[in-house]
């Protein structure tokens, strides 16, 4: 109880937190400057403060430093992206083809984030009726990582146009680990308040009225 005062954040902090969220972007254009490995470690420590079902902490982070492994991931992206392009018609396909959907070659750091589906930590609490909560916990950690990185001037890009099994095999991780996020991390070459996909006419942000309802 005595710590309540410490856990209070003033108006200035609240405004800055909102600004951080406004400026968080999915980044695909990185400077070549390296990122200190200590910075990545401390970001992972921060991400590990995230909520998780039953306090299971199922997140597993893998720093992909091997260029051979990175090449396998890039090849997976190129194949999956070509297949995705085929699924669109005419104008959408033309638009899709022009989008830059990853910064895999430019990013100094590749980080794969997995969910350990077989963890006994958390003792099953909260997962009996909704087992997917384990994976959602990992997503919560990714979001924490993303914001903490942005606060340190680092950009993060989430690449999901991949074959998850291919990535799992390439990185030689246990078969019980599911790929949740493949992240490109590095210093961005630009800052924008609008999402890249909005800027290039793919998808606008939705108004509050279309995402929020009340039931009385
Ligand atoms: C689960 C998830 C997967 C994503 N996968 C990709 C991806 O493969 N390629 C991409 O360009 N952006 C990807 N993104 C980023 C979104 O395109 C981006 O978050 C969205 O357009 C809003 O832009 P902002 O993050 O800059 O606000 C992903 C985001 C999430 C949350």
mmCIF file of C-alpha atoms and ligand atoms in Angstrom:
data_model
loop_
_atom_site.group_PDB
_atom_site.id
_atom_site.type_symbol
_atom_site.label_atom_id
_atom_site.label_comp_id
_atom_site.label_asym_id
_atom_site.label_seq_id
_atom_site.Cartn_x
_atom_site.Cartn_y
_atom_site.Cartn_z
ATOM 1 C CA UNK A 1 0.000 0.000 0.000
ATOM 2 C CA UNK A 2 2.818 2.379 0.889
ATOM 3 C CA UNK A 3 4.168 2.133 -2.698
ATOM 4 C CA UNK A 4 1.000 3.660 -4.209
ATOM 5 C CA UNK A 5 2.589 7.112 -4.430
ATOM 6 C CA UNK A 6 5.530 5.732 -6.395
ATOM 7 C CA UNK A 7 3.197 4.100 -8.901
ATOM 8 C CA UNK A 8 1.601 7.432 -9.823
ATOM 9 C CA UNK A 9 2.478 9.105 -13.118
ATOM 10 C CA UNK A 10 1.978 12.833 -13.638
ATOM 11 C CA UNK A 11 0.266 14.627 -16.547
ATOM 12 C CA UNK A 12 3.570 15.247 -18.294
ATOM 13 C CA UNK A 13 4.408 11.565 -18.254
ATOM 14 C CA UNK A 14 0.937 10.650 -19.500
ATOM 15 C CA UNK A 15 1.280 13.048 -22.428
ATOM 16 C CA UNK A 16 4.689 11.655 -23.264
ATOM 17 C CA UNK A 17 3.375 8.115 -23.117
ATOM 18 C CA UNK A 18 0.626 9.041 -25.575
ATOM 19 C CA UNK A 19 3.203 10.717 -27.824
ATOM 20 C CA UNK A 20 5.298 7.539 -27.701
ATOM 21 C CA UNK A 21 2.287 5.542 -28.872
ATOM 22 C CA UNK A 22 1.541 8.082 -31.611
ATOM 23 C CA UNK A 23 5.117 7.910 -32.898
ATOM 24 C CA UNK A 24 5.453 4.116 -32.698
ATOM 25 C CA UNK A 25 5.588 2.925 -36.280
ATOM 26 C CA UNK A 26 6.095 -0.349 -38.056
ATOM 27 C CA UNK A 27 9.526 0.412 -39.530
ATOM 28 C CA UNK A 28 10.917 -1.035 -42.750
ATOM 29 C CA UNK A 29 13.655 1.473 -43.589
ATOM 30 C CA UNK A 30 16.685 1.208 -41.320
ATOM 31 C CA UNK A 31 20.047 2.899 -41.044
ATOM 32 C CA UNK A 32 23.028 0.555 -41.201
ATOM 33 C CA UNK A 33 24.240 1.604 -37.717
ATOM 34 C CA UNK A 34 24.617 -1.412 -35.431
ATOM 35 C CA UNK A 35 22.489 -1.833 -32.331
ATOM 36 C CA UNK A 36 24.318 -2.567 -29.105
ATOM 37 C CA UNK A 37 23.586 -6.118 -27.904
ATOM 38 C CA UNK A 38 23.148 -4.784 -24.340
ATOM 39 C CA UNK A 39 20.302 -2.604 -25.598
ATOM 40 C CA UNK A 40 18.545 -5.634 -27.085
ATOM 41 C CA UNK A 41 19.002 -7.569 -23.848
ATOM 42 C CA UNK A 42 17.539 -4.745 -21.774
ATOM 43 C CA UNK A 43 14.584 -4.406 -24.173
ATOM 44 C CA UNK A 44 13.895 -8.113 -23.742
ATOM 45 C CA UNK A 45 14.060 -7.691 -19.973
ATOM 46 C CA UNK A 46 11.466 -4.919 -20.271
ATOM 47 C CA UNK A 47 9.298 -7.040 -22.578
ATOM 48 C CA UNK A 48 9.411 -9.780 -19.937
ATOM 49 C CA UNK A 49 7.537 -7.424 -17.562
ATOM 50 C CA UNK A 50 4.444 -7.937 -19.739
ATOM 51 C CA UNK A 51 1.257 -9.654 -18.581
ATOM 52 C CA UNK A 52 0.850 -13.354 -19.350
ATOM 53 C CA UNK A 53 -1.897 -15.859 -18.720
ATOM 54 C CA UNK A 54 -1.312 -17.541 -15.350
ATOM 55 C CA UNK A 55 2.028 -15.658 -15.255
ATOM 56 C CA UNK A 56 3.231 -18.345 -17.653
ATOM 57 C CA UNK A 57 5.740 -16.044 -19.450
ATOM 58 C CA UNK A 58 5.692 -18.240 -22.565
ATOM 59 C CA UNK A 59 7.746 -15.781 -24.668
ATOM 60 C CA UNK A 60 11.035 -17.027 -26.096
ATOM 61 C CA UNK A 61 13.266 -14.545 -27.928
ATOM 62 C CA UNK A 62 15.859 -15.680 -30.462
ATOM 63 C CA UNK A 63 18.447 -13.224 -31.788
ATOM 64 C CA UNK A 64 19.113 -14.343 -35.363
ATOM 65 C CA UNK A 65 22.754 -13.425 -35.915
ATOM 66 C CA UNK A 66 23.592 -16.143 -38.461
ATOM 67 C CA UNK A 67 23.588 -14.796 -42.020
ATOM 68 C CA UNK A 68 22.694 -18.252 -43.391
ATOM 69 C CA UNK A 69 19.620 -18.373 -41.164
ATOM 70 C CA UNK A 70 18.668 -14.816 -42.146
ATOM 71 C CA UNK A 71 18.925 -15.761 -45.823
ATOM 72 C CA UNK A 72 16.530 -18.674 -45.260
ATOM 73 C CA UNK A 73 14.063 -16.282 -43.637
ATOM 74 C CA UNK A 74 14.432 -13.787 -46.498
ATOM 75 C CA UNK A 75 13.827 -16.575 -49.035
ATOM 76 C CA UNK A 76 10.698 -17.578 -47.097
ATOM 77 C CA UNK A 77 9.474 -13.976 -47.193
ATOM 78 C CA UNK A 78 10.103 -13.670 -50.934
ATOM 79 C CA UNK A 79 8.174 -16.834 -51.698
ATOM 80 C CA UNK A 80 5.258 -16.030 -49.351
ATOM 81 C CA UNK A 81 5.091 -12.457 -50.616
ATOM 82 C CA UNK A 82 4.936 -13.580 -54.257
ATOM 83 C CA UNK A 83 2.106 -15.962 -53.312
ATOM 84 C CA UNK A 84 0.288 -13.170 -51.443
ATOM 85 C CA UNK A 85 0.541 -10.914 -54.489
ATOM 86 C CA UNK A 86 -1.183 -13.603 -56.590
ATOM 87 C CA UNK A 87 -4.189 -13.478 -54.250
ATOM 88 C CA UNK A 88 -5.042 -9.876 -55.192
ATOM 89 C CA UNK A 89 -6.694 -8.625 -58.364
ATOM 90 C CA UNK A 90 -5.940 -5.679 -60.611
ATOM 91 C CA UNK A 91 -5.613 -2.348 -58.763
ATOM 92 C CA UNK A 92 -5.104 -4.008 -55.301
ATOM 93 C CA UNK A 93 -2.381 -6.214 -56.778
ATOM 94 C CA UNK A 94 -0.653 -3.191 -58.319
ATOM 95 C CA UNK A 95 -0.855 -1.368 -54.990
ATOM 96 C CA UNK A 96 0.383 -4.426 -53.051
ATOM 97 C CA UNK A 97 3.353 -4.829 -55.377
ATOM 98 C CA UNK A 98 4.469 -1.266 -54.616
ATOM 99 C CA UNK A 99 4.387 -1.653 -50.812
ATOM 100 C CA UNK A 100 7.558 -2.182 -48.850
ATOM 101 C CA UNK A 101 6.504 -4.835 -46.369
ATOM 102 C CA UNK A 102 9.768 -5.596 -44.559
ATOM 103 C CA UNK A 103 13.289 -4.367 -43.929
ATOM 104 C CA UNK A 104 14.901 -7.794 -43.611
ATOM 105 C CA UNK A 105 18.010 -6.947 -45.628
ATOM 106 C CA UNK A 106 18.574 -3.537 -44.035
ATOM 107 C CA UNK A 107 17.782 -4.286 -40.385
ATOM 108 C CA UNK A 108 20.900 -4.782 -38.250
ATOM 109 C CA UNK A 109 18.979 -6.996 -35.820
ATOM 110 C CA UNK A 110 16.587 -9.870 -36.503
ATOM 111 C CA UNK A 111 14.630 -11.124 -33.515
ATOM 112 C CA UNK A 112 12.292 -14.099 -33.698
ATOM 113 C CA UNK A 113 9.715 -14.322 -30.922
ATOM 114 C CA UNK A 114 8.170 -17.692 -30.157
ATOM 115 C CA UNK A 115 5.535 -19.064 -27.817
ATOM 116 C CA UNK A 116 6.497 -22.165 -25.850
ATOM 117 C CA UNK A 117 3.250 -24.105 -26.190
ATOM 118 C CA UNK A 118 4.378 -26.770 -23.736
ATOM 119 C CA UNK A 119 5.485 -24.612 -20.859
ATOM 120 C CA UNK A 120 4.306 -25.858 -17.483
ATOM 121 C CA UNK A 121 4.856 -22.398 -15.994
ATOM 122 C CA UNK A 122 1.553 -20.838 -15.059
ATOM 123 C CA UNK A 123 0.161 -24.341 -14.266
ATOM 124 C CA UNK A 124 -2.523 -24.052 -16.948
ATOM 125 C CA UNK A 125 -4.330 -21.183 -15.220
ATOM 126 C CA UNK A 126 -6.614 -19.327 -17.652
ATOM 127 C CA UNK A 127 -5.872 -21.609 -20.600
ATOM 128 C CA UNK A 128 -8.407 -24.394 -20.180
ATOM 129 C CA UNK A 129 -11.220 -22.753 -22.134
ATOM 130 C CA UNK A 130 -9.052 -20.382 -24.188
ATOM 131 C CA UNK A 131 -5.704 -22.045 -24.922
ATOM 132 C CA UNK A 132 -4.857 -19.291 -27.408
ATOM 133 C CA UNK A 133 -4.227 -17.017 -24.392
ATOM 134 C CA UNK A 134 -0.672 -18.363 -24.253
ATOM 135 C CA UNK A 135 0.055 -16.868 -27.695
ATOM 136 C CA UNK A 136 -1.745 -13.645 -26.860
ATOM 137 C CA UNK A 137 0.615 -13.283 -23.885
ATOM 138 C CA UNK A 138 3.559 -13.324 -26.289
ATOM 139 C CA UNK A 139 1.890 -10.632 -28.399
ATOM 140 C CA UNK A 140 1.650 -8.483 -25.260
ATOM 141 C CA UNK A 141 5.413 -8.868 -24.796
ATOM 142 C CA UNK A 142 6.044 -7.895 -28.414
ATOM 143 C CA UNK A 143 4.054 -4.698 -27.922
ATOM 144 C CA UNK A 144 6.068 -3.836 -24.799
ATOM 145 C CA UNK A 145 9.297 -4.453 -26.709
ATOM 146 C CA UNK A 146 8.052 -2.273 -29.582
ATOM 147 C CA UNK A 147 7.230 0.704 -27.358
ATOM 148 C CA UNK A 148 10.375 0.435 -25.232
ATOM 149 C CA UNK A 149 12.460 0.280 -28.428
ATOM 150 C CA UNK A 150 10.741 3.377 -29.836
ATOM 151 C CA UNK A 151 11.422 5.218 -26.559
ATOM 152 C CA UNK A 152 15.145 4.548 -27.174
ATOM 153 C CA UNK A 153 14.985 5.789 -30.772
ATOM 154 C CA UNK A 154 14.885 2.277 -32.238
ATOM 155 C CA UNK A 155 12.422 1.158 -34.892
ATOM 156 C CA UNK A 156 10.746 -2.248 -35.014
ATOM 157 C CA UNK A 157 9.115 -3.903 -38.017
ATOM 158 C CA UNK A 158 6.921 -6.976 -37.636
ATOM 159 C CA UNK A 159 7.178 -9.405 -40.557
ATOM 160 C CA UNK A 160 4.418 -11.989 -40.775
ATOM 161 C CA UNK A 161 4.640 -12.835 -44.490
ATOM 162 C CA UNK A 162 6.617 -15.976 -43.668
ATOM 163 C CA UNK A 163 6.132 -19.717 -43.416
ATOM 164 C CA UNK A 164 6.287 -20.208 -39.618
ATOM 165 C CA UNK A 165 7.424 -23.849 -39.861
ATOM 166 C CA UNK A 166 10.201 -22.897 -42.246
ATOM 167 C CA UNK A 167 11.408 -20.252 -39.782
ATOM 168 C CA UNK A 168 11.167 -22.656 -36.841
ATOM 169 C CA UNK A 169 13.250 -25.263 -38.686
ATOM 170 C CA UNK A 170 15.799 -22.715 -39.918
ATOM 171 C CA UNK A 171 16.367 -21.412 -36.393
ATOM 172 C CA UNK A 172 16.555 -24.929 -34.924
ATOM 173 C CA UNK A 173 14.154 -24.235 -32.079
ATOM 174 C CA UNK A 174 12.058 -26.884 -30.264
ATOM 175 C CA UNK A 175 9.030 -28.170 -32.160
ATOM 176 C CA UNK A 176 6.770 -26.988 -29.301
ATOM 177 C CA UNK A 177 7.650 -23.370 -30.036
ATOM 178 C CA UNK A 178 5.251 -21.465 -32.318
ATOM 179 C CA UNK A 179 6.457 -18.439 -34.221
ATOM 180 C CA UNK A 180 4.549 -15.362 -33.060
ATOM 181 C CA UNK A 181 6.613 -12.508 -34.460
ATOM 182 C CA UNK A 182 9.644 -12.037 -36.634
ATOM 183 C CA UNK A 183 11.002 -8.585 -35.828
ATOM 184 C CA UNK A 184 13.425 -6.347 -37.680
ATOM 185 C CA UNK A 185 15.103 -3.910 -35.312
ATOM 186 C CA UNK A 186 17.339 -0.929 -36.015
ATOM 187 C CA UNK A 187 17.577 2.843 -36.129
ATOM 188 C CA UNK A 188 14.948 4.199 -38.549
ATOM 189 C CA UNK A 189 15.865 6.563 -41.378
ATOM 190 C CA UNK A 190 12.617 8.522 -40.999
ATOM 191 C CA UNK A 191 9.831 9.267 -38.491
ATOM 192 C CA UNK A 192 6.142 9.567 -39.370
ATOM 193 C CA UNK A 193 2.928 10.064 -37.482
ATOM 194 C CA UNK A 194 0.951 8.131 -40.098
ATOM 195 C CA UNK A 195 1.282 4.370 -40.704
ATOM 196 C CA UNK A 196 3.104 3.420 -43.898
ATOM 197 C CA UNK A 197 0.093 1.474 -45.174
ATOM 198 C CA UNK A 198 -2.116 4.529 -44.728
ATOM 199 C CA UNK A 199 0.419 6.782 -46.458
ATOM 200 C CA UNK A 200 0.432 4.506 -49.480
ATOM 201 C CA UNK A 201 -3.345 4.175 -49.755
ATOM 202 C CA UNK A 202 -3.679 0.570 -48.564
ATOM 203 C CA UNK A 203 -5.725 1.027 -45.382
ATOM 204 C CA UNK A 204 -6.771 4.100 -43.385
ATOM 205 C CA UNK A 205 -7.115 4.217 -39.619
ATOM 206 C CA UNK A 206 -10.672 3.481 -38.447
ATOM 207 C CA UNK A 207 -12.737 6.091 -36.570
ATOM 208 C CA UNK A 208 -13.500 5.436 -32.891
ATOM 209 C CA UNK A 209 -17.207 4.910 -33.678
ATOM 210 C CA UNK A 210 -16.452 1.849 -35.755
ATOM 211 C CA UNK A 211 -14.323 0.114 -33.131
ATOM 212 C CA UNK A 212 -16.096 0.969 -29.884
ATOM 213 C CA UNK A 213 -19.616 0.054 -28.780
ATOM 214 C CA UNK A 214 -21.528 0.154 -25.525
ATOM 215 C CA UNK A 215 -24.042 -2.356 -24.200
ATOM 216 C CA UNK A 216 -26.440 -1.126 -21.537
HETATM 217 C C1 LIG B 1 0.599 -9.112 -35.987
HETATM 218 C C2 LIG B 1 1.203 -8.121 -36.936
HETATM 219 C C3 LIG B 1 1.820 -8.572 -38.091
HETATM 220 C C4 LIG B 1 2.347 -7.662 -39.015
HETATM 221 N N1 LIG B 1 2.964 -8.107 -40.153
HETATM 222 C C5 LIG B 1 3.433 -7.208 -41.055
HETATM 223 C C6 LIG B 1 4.088 -7.620 -42.254
HETATM 224 O O1 LIG B 1 4.306 -8.792 -42.515
HETATM 225 N N2 LIG B 1 4.493 -6.672 -43.114
HETATM 226 C C7 LIG B 1 4.264 -5.344 -42.878
HETATM 227 O O2 LIG B 1 4.617 -4.517 -43.723
HETATM 228 N N3 LIG B 1 3.697 -4.920 -41.737
HETATM 229 C C8 LIG B 1 3.288 -5.827 -40.833
HETATM 230 N N4 LIG B 1 2.731 -5.384 -39.665
HETATM 231 C C9 LIG B 1 2.671 -3.940 -39.397
HETATM 232 C C10 LIG B 1 1.362 -3.332 -39.810
HETATM 233 O O3 LIG B 1 1.317 -3.205 -41.218
HETATM 234 C C11 LIG B 1 1.255 -1.976 -39.140
HETATM 235 O O4 LIG B 1 1.249 -2.162 -37.751
HETATM 236 C C12 LIG B 1 -0.010 -1.220 -39.531
HETATM 237 O O5 LIG B 1 0.003 -0.943 -40.907
HETATM 238 C C13 LIG B 1 -0.139 0.104 -38.754
HETATM 239 O O6 LIG B 1 1.040 0.847 -38.905
HETATM 240 P P1 LIG B 1 1.890 1.324 -37.644
HETATM 241 O O7 LIG B 1 2.350 0.081 -36.919
HETATM 242 O O8 LIG B 1 3.051 2.090 -38.226
HETATM 243 O O9 LIG B 1 0.992 2.133 -36.800
HETATM 244 C C14 LIG B 1 2.224 -6.274 -38.749
HETATM 245 C C15 LIG B 1 1.640 -5.843 -37.555
HETATM 246 C C16 LIG B 1 1.138 -6.752 -36.659
HETATM 247 C C17 LIG B 1 0.503 -6.250 -35.387
#
